[in-house]
mmCIF file of C-alpha atoms in Angstrom:
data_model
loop_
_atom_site.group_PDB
_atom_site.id
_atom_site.type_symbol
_atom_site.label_atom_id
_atom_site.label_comp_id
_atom_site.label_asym_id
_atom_site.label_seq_id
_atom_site.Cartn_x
_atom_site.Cartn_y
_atom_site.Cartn_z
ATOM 1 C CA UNK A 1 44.794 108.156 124.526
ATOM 2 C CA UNK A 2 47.471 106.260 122.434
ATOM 3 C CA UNK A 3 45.747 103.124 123.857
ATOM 4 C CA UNK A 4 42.433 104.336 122.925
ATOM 5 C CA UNK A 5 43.555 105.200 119.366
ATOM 6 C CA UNK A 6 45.365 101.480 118.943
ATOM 7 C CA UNK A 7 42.278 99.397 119.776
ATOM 8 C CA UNK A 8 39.784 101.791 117.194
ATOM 9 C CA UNK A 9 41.935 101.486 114.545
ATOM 10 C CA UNK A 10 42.878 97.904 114.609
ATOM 11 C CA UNK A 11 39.439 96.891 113.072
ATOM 12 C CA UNK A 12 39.642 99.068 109.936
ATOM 13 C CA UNK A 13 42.965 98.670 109.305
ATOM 14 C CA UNK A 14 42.543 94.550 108.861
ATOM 15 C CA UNK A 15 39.569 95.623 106.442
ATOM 16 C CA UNK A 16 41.850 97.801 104.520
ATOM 17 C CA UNK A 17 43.854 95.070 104.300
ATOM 18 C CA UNK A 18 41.585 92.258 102.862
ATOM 19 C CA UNK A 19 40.621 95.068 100.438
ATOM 20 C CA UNK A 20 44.001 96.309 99.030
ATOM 21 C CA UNK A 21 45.257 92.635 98.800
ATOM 22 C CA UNK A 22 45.916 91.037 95.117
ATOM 23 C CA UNK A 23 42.519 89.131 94.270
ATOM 24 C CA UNK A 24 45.045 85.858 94.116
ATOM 25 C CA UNK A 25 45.752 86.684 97.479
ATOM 26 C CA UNK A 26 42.515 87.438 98.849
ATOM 27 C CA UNK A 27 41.064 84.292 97.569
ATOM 28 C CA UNK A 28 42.754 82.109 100.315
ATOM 29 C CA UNK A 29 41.590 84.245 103.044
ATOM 30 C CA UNK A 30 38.376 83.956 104.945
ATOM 31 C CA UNK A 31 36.659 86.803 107.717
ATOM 32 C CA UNK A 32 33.907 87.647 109.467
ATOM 33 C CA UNK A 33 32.264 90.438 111.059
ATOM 34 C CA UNK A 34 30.488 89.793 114.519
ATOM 35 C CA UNK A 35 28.141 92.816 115.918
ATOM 36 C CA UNK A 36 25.967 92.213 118.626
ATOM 37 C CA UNK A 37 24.812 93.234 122.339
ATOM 38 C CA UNK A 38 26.177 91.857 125.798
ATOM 39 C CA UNK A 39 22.973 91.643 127.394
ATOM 40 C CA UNK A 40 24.524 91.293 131.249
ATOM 41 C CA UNK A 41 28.034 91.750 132.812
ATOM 42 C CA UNK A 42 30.066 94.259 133.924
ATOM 43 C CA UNK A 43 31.324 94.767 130.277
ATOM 44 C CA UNK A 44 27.337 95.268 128.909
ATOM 45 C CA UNK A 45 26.670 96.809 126.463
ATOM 46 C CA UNK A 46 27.575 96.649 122.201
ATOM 47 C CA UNK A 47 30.076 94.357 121.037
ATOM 48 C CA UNK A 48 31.563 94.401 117.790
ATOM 49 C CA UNK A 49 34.395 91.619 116.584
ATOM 50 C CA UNK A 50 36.495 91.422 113.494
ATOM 51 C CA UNK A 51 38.513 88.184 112.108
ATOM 52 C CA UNK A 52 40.658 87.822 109.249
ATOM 53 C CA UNK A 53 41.969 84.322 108.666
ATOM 54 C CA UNK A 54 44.331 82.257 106.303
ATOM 55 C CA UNK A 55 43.978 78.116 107.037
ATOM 56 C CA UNK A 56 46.875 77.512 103.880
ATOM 57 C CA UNK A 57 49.188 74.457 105.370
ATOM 58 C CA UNK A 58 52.101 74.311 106.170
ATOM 59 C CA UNK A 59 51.743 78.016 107.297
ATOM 60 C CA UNK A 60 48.405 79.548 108.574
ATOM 61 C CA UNK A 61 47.486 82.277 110.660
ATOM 62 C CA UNK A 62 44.591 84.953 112.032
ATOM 63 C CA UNK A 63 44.019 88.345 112.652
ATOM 64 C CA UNK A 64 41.618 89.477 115.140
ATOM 65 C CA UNK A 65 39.912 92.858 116.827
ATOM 66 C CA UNK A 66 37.736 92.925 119.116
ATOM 67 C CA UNK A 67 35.366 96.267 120.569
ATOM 68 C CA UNK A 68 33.221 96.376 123.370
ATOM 69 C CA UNK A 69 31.693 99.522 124.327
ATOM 70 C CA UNK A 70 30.015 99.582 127.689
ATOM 71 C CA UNK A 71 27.107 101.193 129.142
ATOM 72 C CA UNK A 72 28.740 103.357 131.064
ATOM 73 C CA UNK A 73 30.527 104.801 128.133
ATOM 74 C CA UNK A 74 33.619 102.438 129.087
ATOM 75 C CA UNK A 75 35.576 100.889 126.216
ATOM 76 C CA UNK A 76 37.130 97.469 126.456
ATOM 77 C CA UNK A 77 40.140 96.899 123.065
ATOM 78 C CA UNK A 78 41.910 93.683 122.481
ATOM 79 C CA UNK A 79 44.018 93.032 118.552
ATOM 80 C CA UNK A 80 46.018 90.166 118.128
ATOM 81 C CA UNK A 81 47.808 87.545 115.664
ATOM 82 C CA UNK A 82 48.423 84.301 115.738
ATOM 83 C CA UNK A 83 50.521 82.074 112.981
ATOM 84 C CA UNK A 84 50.944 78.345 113.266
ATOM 85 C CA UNK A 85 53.182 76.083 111.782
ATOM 86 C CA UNK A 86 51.826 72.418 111.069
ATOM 87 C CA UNK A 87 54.120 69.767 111.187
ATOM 88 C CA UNK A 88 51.432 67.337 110.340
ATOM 89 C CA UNK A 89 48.231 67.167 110.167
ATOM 90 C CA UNK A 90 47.394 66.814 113.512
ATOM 91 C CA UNK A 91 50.769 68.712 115.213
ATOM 92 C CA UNK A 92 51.710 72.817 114.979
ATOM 93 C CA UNK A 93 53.611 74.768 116.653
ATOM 94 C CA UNK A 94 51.692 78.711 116.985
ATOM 95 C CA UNK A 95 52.802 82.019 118.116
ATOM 96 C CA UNK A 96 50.928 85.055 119.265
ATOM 97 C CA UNK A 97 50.855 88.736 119.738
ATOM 98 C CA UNK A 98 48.030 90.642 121.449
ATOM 99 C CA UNK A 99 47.091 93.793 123.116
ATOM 100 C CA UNK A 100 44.112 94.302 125.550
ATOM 101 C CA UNK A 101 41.926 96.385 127.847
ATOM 102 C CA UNK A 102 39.644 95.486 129.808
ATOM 103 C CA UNK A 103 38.022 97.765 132.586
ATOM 104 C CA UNK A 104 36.441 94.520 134.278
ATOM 105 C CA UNK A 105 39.408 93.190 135.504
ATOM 106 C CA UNK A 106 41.213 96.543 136.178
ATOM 107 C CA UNK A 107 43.702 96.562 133.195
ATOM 108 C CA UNK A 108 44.510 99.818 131.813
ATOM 109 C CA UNK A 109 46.850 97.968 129.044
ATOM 110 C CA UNK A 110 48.181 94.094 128.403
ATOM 111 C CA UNK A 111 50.959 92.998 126.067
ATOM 112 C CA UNK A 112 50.787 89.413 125.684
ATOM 113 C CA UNK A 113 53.978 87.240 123.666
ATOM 114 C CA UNK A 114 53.530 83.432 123.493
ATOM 115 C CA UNK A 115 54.728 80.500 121.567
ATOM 116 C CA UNK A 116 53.643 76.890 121.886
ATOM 117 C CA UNK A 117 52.770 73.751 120.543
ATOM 118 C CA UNK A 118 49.309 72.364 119.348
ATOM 119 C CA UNK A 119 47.395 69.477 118.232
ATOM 120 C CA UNK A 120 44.126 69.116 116.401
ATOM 121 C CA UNK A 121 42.253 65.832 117.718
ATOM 122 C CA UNK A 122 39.391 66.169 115.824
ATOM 123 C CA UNK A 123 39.173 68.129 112.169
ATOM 124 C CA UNK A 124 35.904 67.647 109.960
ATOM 125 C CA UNK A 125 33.388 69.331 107.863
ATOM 126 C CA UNK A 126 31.175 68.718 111.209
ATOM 127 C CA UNK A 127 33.538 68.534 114.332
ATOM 128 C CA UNK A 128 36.455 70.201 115.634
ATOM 129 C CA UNK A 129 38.821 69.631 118.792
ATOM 130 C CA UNK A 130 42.201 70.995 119.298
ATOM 131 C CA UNK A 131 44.300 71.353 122.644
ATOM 132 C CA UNK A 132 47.314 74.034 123.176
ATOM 133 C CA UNK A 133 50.159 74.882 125.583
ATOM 134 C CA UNK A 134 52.104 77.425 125.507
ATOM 135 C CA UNK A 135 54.731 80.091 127.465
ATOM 136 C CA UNK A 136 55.878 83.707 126.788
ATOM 137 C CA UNK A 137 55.625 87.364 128.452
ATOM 138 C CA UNK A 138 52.728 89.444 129.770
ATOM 139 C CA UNK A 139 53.279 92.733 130.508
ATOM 140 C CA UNK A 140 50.290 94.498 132.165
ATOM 141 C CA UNK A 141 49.798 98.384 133.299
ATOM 142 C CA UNK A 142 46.641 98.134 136.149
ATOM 143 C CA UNK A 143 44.216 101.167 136.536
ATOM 144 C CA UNK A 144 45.184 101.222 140.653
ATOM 145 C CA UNK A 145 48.342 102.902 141.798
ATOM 146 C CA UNK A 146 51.643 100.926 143.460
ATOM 147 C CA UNK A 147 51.627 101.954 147.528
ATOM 148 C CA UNK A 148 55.222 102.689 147.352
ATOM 149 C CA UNK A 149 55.596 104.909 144.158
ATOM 150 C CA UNK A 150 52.173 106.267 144.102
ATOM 151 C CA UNK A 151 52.065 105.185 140.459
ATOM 152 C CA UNK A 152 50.008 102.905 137.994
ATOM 153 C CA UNK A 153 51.068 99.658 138.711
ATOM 154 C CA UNK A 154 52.784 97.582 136.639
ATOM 155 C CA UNK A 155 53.901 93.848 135.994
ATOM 156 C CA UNK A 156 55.941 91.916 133.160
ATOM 157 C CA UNK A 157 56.602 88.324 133.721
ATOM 158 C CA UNK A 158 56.750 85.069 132.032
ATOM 159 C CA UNK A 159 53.235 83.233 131.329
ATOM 160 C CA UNK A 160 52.415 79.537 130.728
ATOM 161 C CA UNK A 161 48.550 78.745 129.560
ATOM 162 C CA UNK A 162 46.433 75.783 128.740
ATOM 163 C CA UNK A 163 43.482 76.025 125.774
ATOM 164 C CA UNK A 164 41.326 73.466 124.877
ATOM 165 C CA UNK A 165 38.338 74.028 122.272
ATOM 166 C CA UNK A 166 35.771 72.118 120.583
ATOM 167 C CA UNK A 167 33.075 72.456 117.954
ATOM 168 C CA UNK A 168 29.790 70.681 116.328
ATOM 169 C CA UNK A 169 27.677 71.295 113.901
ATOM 170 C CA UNK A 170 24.214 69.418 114.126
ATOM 171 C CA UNK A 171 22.344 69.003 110.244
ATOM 172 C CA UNK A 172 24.395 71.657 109.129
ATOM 173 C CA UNK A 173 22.286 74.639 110.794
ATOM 174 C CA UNK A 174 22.708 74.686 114.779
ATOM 175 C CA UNK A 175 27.054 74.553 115.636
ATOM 176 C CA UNK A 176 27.808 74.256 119.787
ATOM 177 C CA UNK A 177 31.109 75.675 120.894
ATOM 178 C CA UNK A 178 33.294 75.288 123.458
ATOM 179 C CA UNK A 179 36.375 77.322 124.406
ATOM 180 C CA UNK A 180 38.173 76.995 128.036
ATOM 181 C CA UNK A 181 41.378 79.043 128.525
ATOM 182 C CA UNK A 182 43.991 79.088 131.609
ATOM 183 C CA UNK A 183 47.022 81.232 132.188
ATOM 184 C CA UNK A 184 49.236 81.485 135.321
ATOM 185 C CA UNK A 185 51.929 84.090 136.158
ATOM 186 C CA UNK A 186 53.973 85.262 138.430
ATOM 187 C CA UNK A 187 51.548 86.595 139.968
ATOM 188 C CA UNK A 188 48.228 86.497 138.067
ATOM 189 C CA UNK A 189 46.121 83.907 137.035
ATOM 190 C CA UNK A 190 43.109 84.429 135.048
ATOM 191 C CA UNK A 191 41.076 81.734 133.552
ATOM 192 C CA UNK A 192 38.082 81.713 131.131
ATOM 193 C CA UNK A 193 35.149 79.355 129.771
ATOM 194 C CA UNK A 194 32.625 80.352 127.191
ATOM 195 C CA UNK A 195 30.114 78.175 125.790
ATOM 196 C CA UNK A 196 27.822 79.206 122.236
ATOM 197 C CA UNK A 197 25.479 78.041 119.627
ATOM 198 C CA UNK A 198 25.433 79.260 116.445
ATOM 199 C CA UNK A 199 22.136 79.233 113.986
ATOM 200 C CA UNK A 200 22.775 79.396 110.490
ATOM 201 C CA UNK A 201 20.098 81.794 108.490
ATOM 202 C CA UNK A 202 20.387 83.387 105.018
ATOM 203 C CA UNK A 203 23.727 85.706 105.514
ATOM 204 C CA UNK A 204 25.583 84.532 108.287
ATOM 205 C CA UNK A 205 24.129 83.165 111.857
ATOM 206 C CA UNK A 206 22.752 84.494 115.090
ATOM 207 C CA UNK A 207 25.291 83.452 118.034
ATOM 208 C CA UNK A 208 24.541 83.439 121.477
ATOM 209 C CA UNK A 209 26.968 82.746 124.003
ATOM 210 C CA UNK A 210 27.739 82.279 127.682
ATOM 211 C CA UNK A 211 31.029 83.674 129.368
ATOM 212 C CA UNK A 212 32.510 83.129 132.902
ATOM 213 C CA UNK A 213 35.848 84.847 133.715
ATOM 214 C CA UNK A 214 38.064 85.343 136.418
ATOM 215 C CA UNK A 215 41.383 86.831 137.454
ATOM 216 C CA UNK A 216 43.310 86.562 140.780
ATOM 217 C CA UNK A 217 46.589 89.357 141.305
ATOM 218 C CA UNK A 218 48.785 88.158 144.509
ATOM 219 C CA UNK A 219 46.683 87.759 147.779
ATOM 220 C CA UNK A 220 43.460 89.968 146.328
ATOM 221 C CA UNK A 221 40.349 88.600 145.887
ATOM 222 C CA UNK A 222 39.126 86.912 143.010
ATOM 223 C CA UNK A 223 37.567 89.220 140.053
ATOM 224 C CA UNK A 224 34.866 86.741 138.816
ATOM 225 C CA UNK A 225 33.058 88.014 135.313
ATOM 226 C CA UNK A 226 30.275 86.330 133.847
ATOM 227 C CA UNK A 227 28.596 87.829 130.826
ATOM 228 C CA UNK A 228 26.159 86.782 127.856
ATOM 229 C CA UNK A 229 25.772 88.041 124.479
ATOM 230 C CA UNK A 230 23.754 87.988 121.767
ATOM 231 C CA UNK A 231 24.888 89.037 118.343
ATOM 232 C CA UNK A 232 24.789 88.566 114.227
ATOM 233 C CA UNK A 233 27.703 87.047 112.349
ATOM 234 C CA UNK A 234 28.444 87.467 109.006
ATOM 235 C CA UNK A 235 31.415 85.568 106.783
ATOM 236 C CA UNK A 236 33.053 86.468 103.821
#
């Protein structure tokens, strides 16, 4: 329940606080709400994500919530902040925080802690490319018991990950995206790839994207995921 209760309220509680900060504030913040349908996967069904950002140098950083309710009734939470520190232009250090569920890969609760260094290849009004490394913790509770204790299981250990994403807009209107994502543990190694164009119309822009997942605990079998979505974003 207390897990339940974290993921719903993350969303409004970043829109409180965009509202109840000082309009001097505000005004170097940027968000965007992004509602739309996963229209196959195990996770189908209505997706709703929430991003709060501040892109000030030397110090920047970004809130996000994400929802995703399935068809089965099943809810899937993640929340999470990440603040960078730019030593250049190009160069930053980031951190991040997050918490996660996800009923796909049979997680019943994730606490992720990382810190790492980044660099930003490409950076125009039309193109984007940035690469990442990083370590930390990942502490995860699993929805299966342990064979000895007859309890959920669970599993903290150090993490190292790879990121690599890229952007561009074509005459302004159409933007391609691409966002590949590795992570290896102790244990557990999950990787991710999700490609998405973006059409600009009065408002905001109608997304659609392409995801492929998977996640490998000890000797188990691979938990592949691939899912689609459709969905409306609006920016503010």
């Amino acid at each position: 329940m207390n897990r339940i209760r974290i993921g719903a309220l993350a969303s409004p509680a970043l829109l409180a606080l965009s509202i109840l900060m000082p309009g001097s504030l505000l005004a170097e913040w940027t968000g965007g709400v992004e509602g739309g349908q996963v229209l196959q996967g195990k996770e189908k069904g209505t997706r709703l994500r929430f991003k709060l950002s501040n892109s000030e140098r030397p110090f920047s950083q970004t809130f996000y919530a994400d929802w995703v309710r399935g068809n089965e009734n099943s809810n899937s939470y993640e929340a999470g902040y990440t603040p960078r520190y730019w030593f250049s232009d190009q160069t930053y250090a980031f951190g991040e925080g997050s918490l996660k569920t996800s009923k796909s890969f049979n997680i019943d609760q994730q606490i992720r802690a990382l810190a790492g260094v980044g660099i930003q290849l490409l950076n125009t009004d039309s193109q984007s490319l940035f690469a990442e490394v990083g370590a930390g913790q990942v502490a995860t509770t699993f929805d299966f018991n342990d064979e000895t204790t007859g309890k959920a299981f669970k599993e903290t250990t150090g993490i190292a990950t790879a990121r690599l994403g890229a952007a561009q807009t074509l005459s302004d209107l159409i933007k391609l995206e691409l966002n590949a994502d590795y992570s290896t543990a102790k244990d557990l190694v999950t990787t991710s790839a999700e490609a998405g164009i973006s059409l600009r119309i009065p408002g905001g822009a109608v997304k659609y994207s392409y995801r492929l997942r998977s996640s490998t605990f000890g000797d188990n079998d691979a938990i592949d995921v691939a899912d689609s979505s459709v969905s409306f974003n609006y920016g503010f």
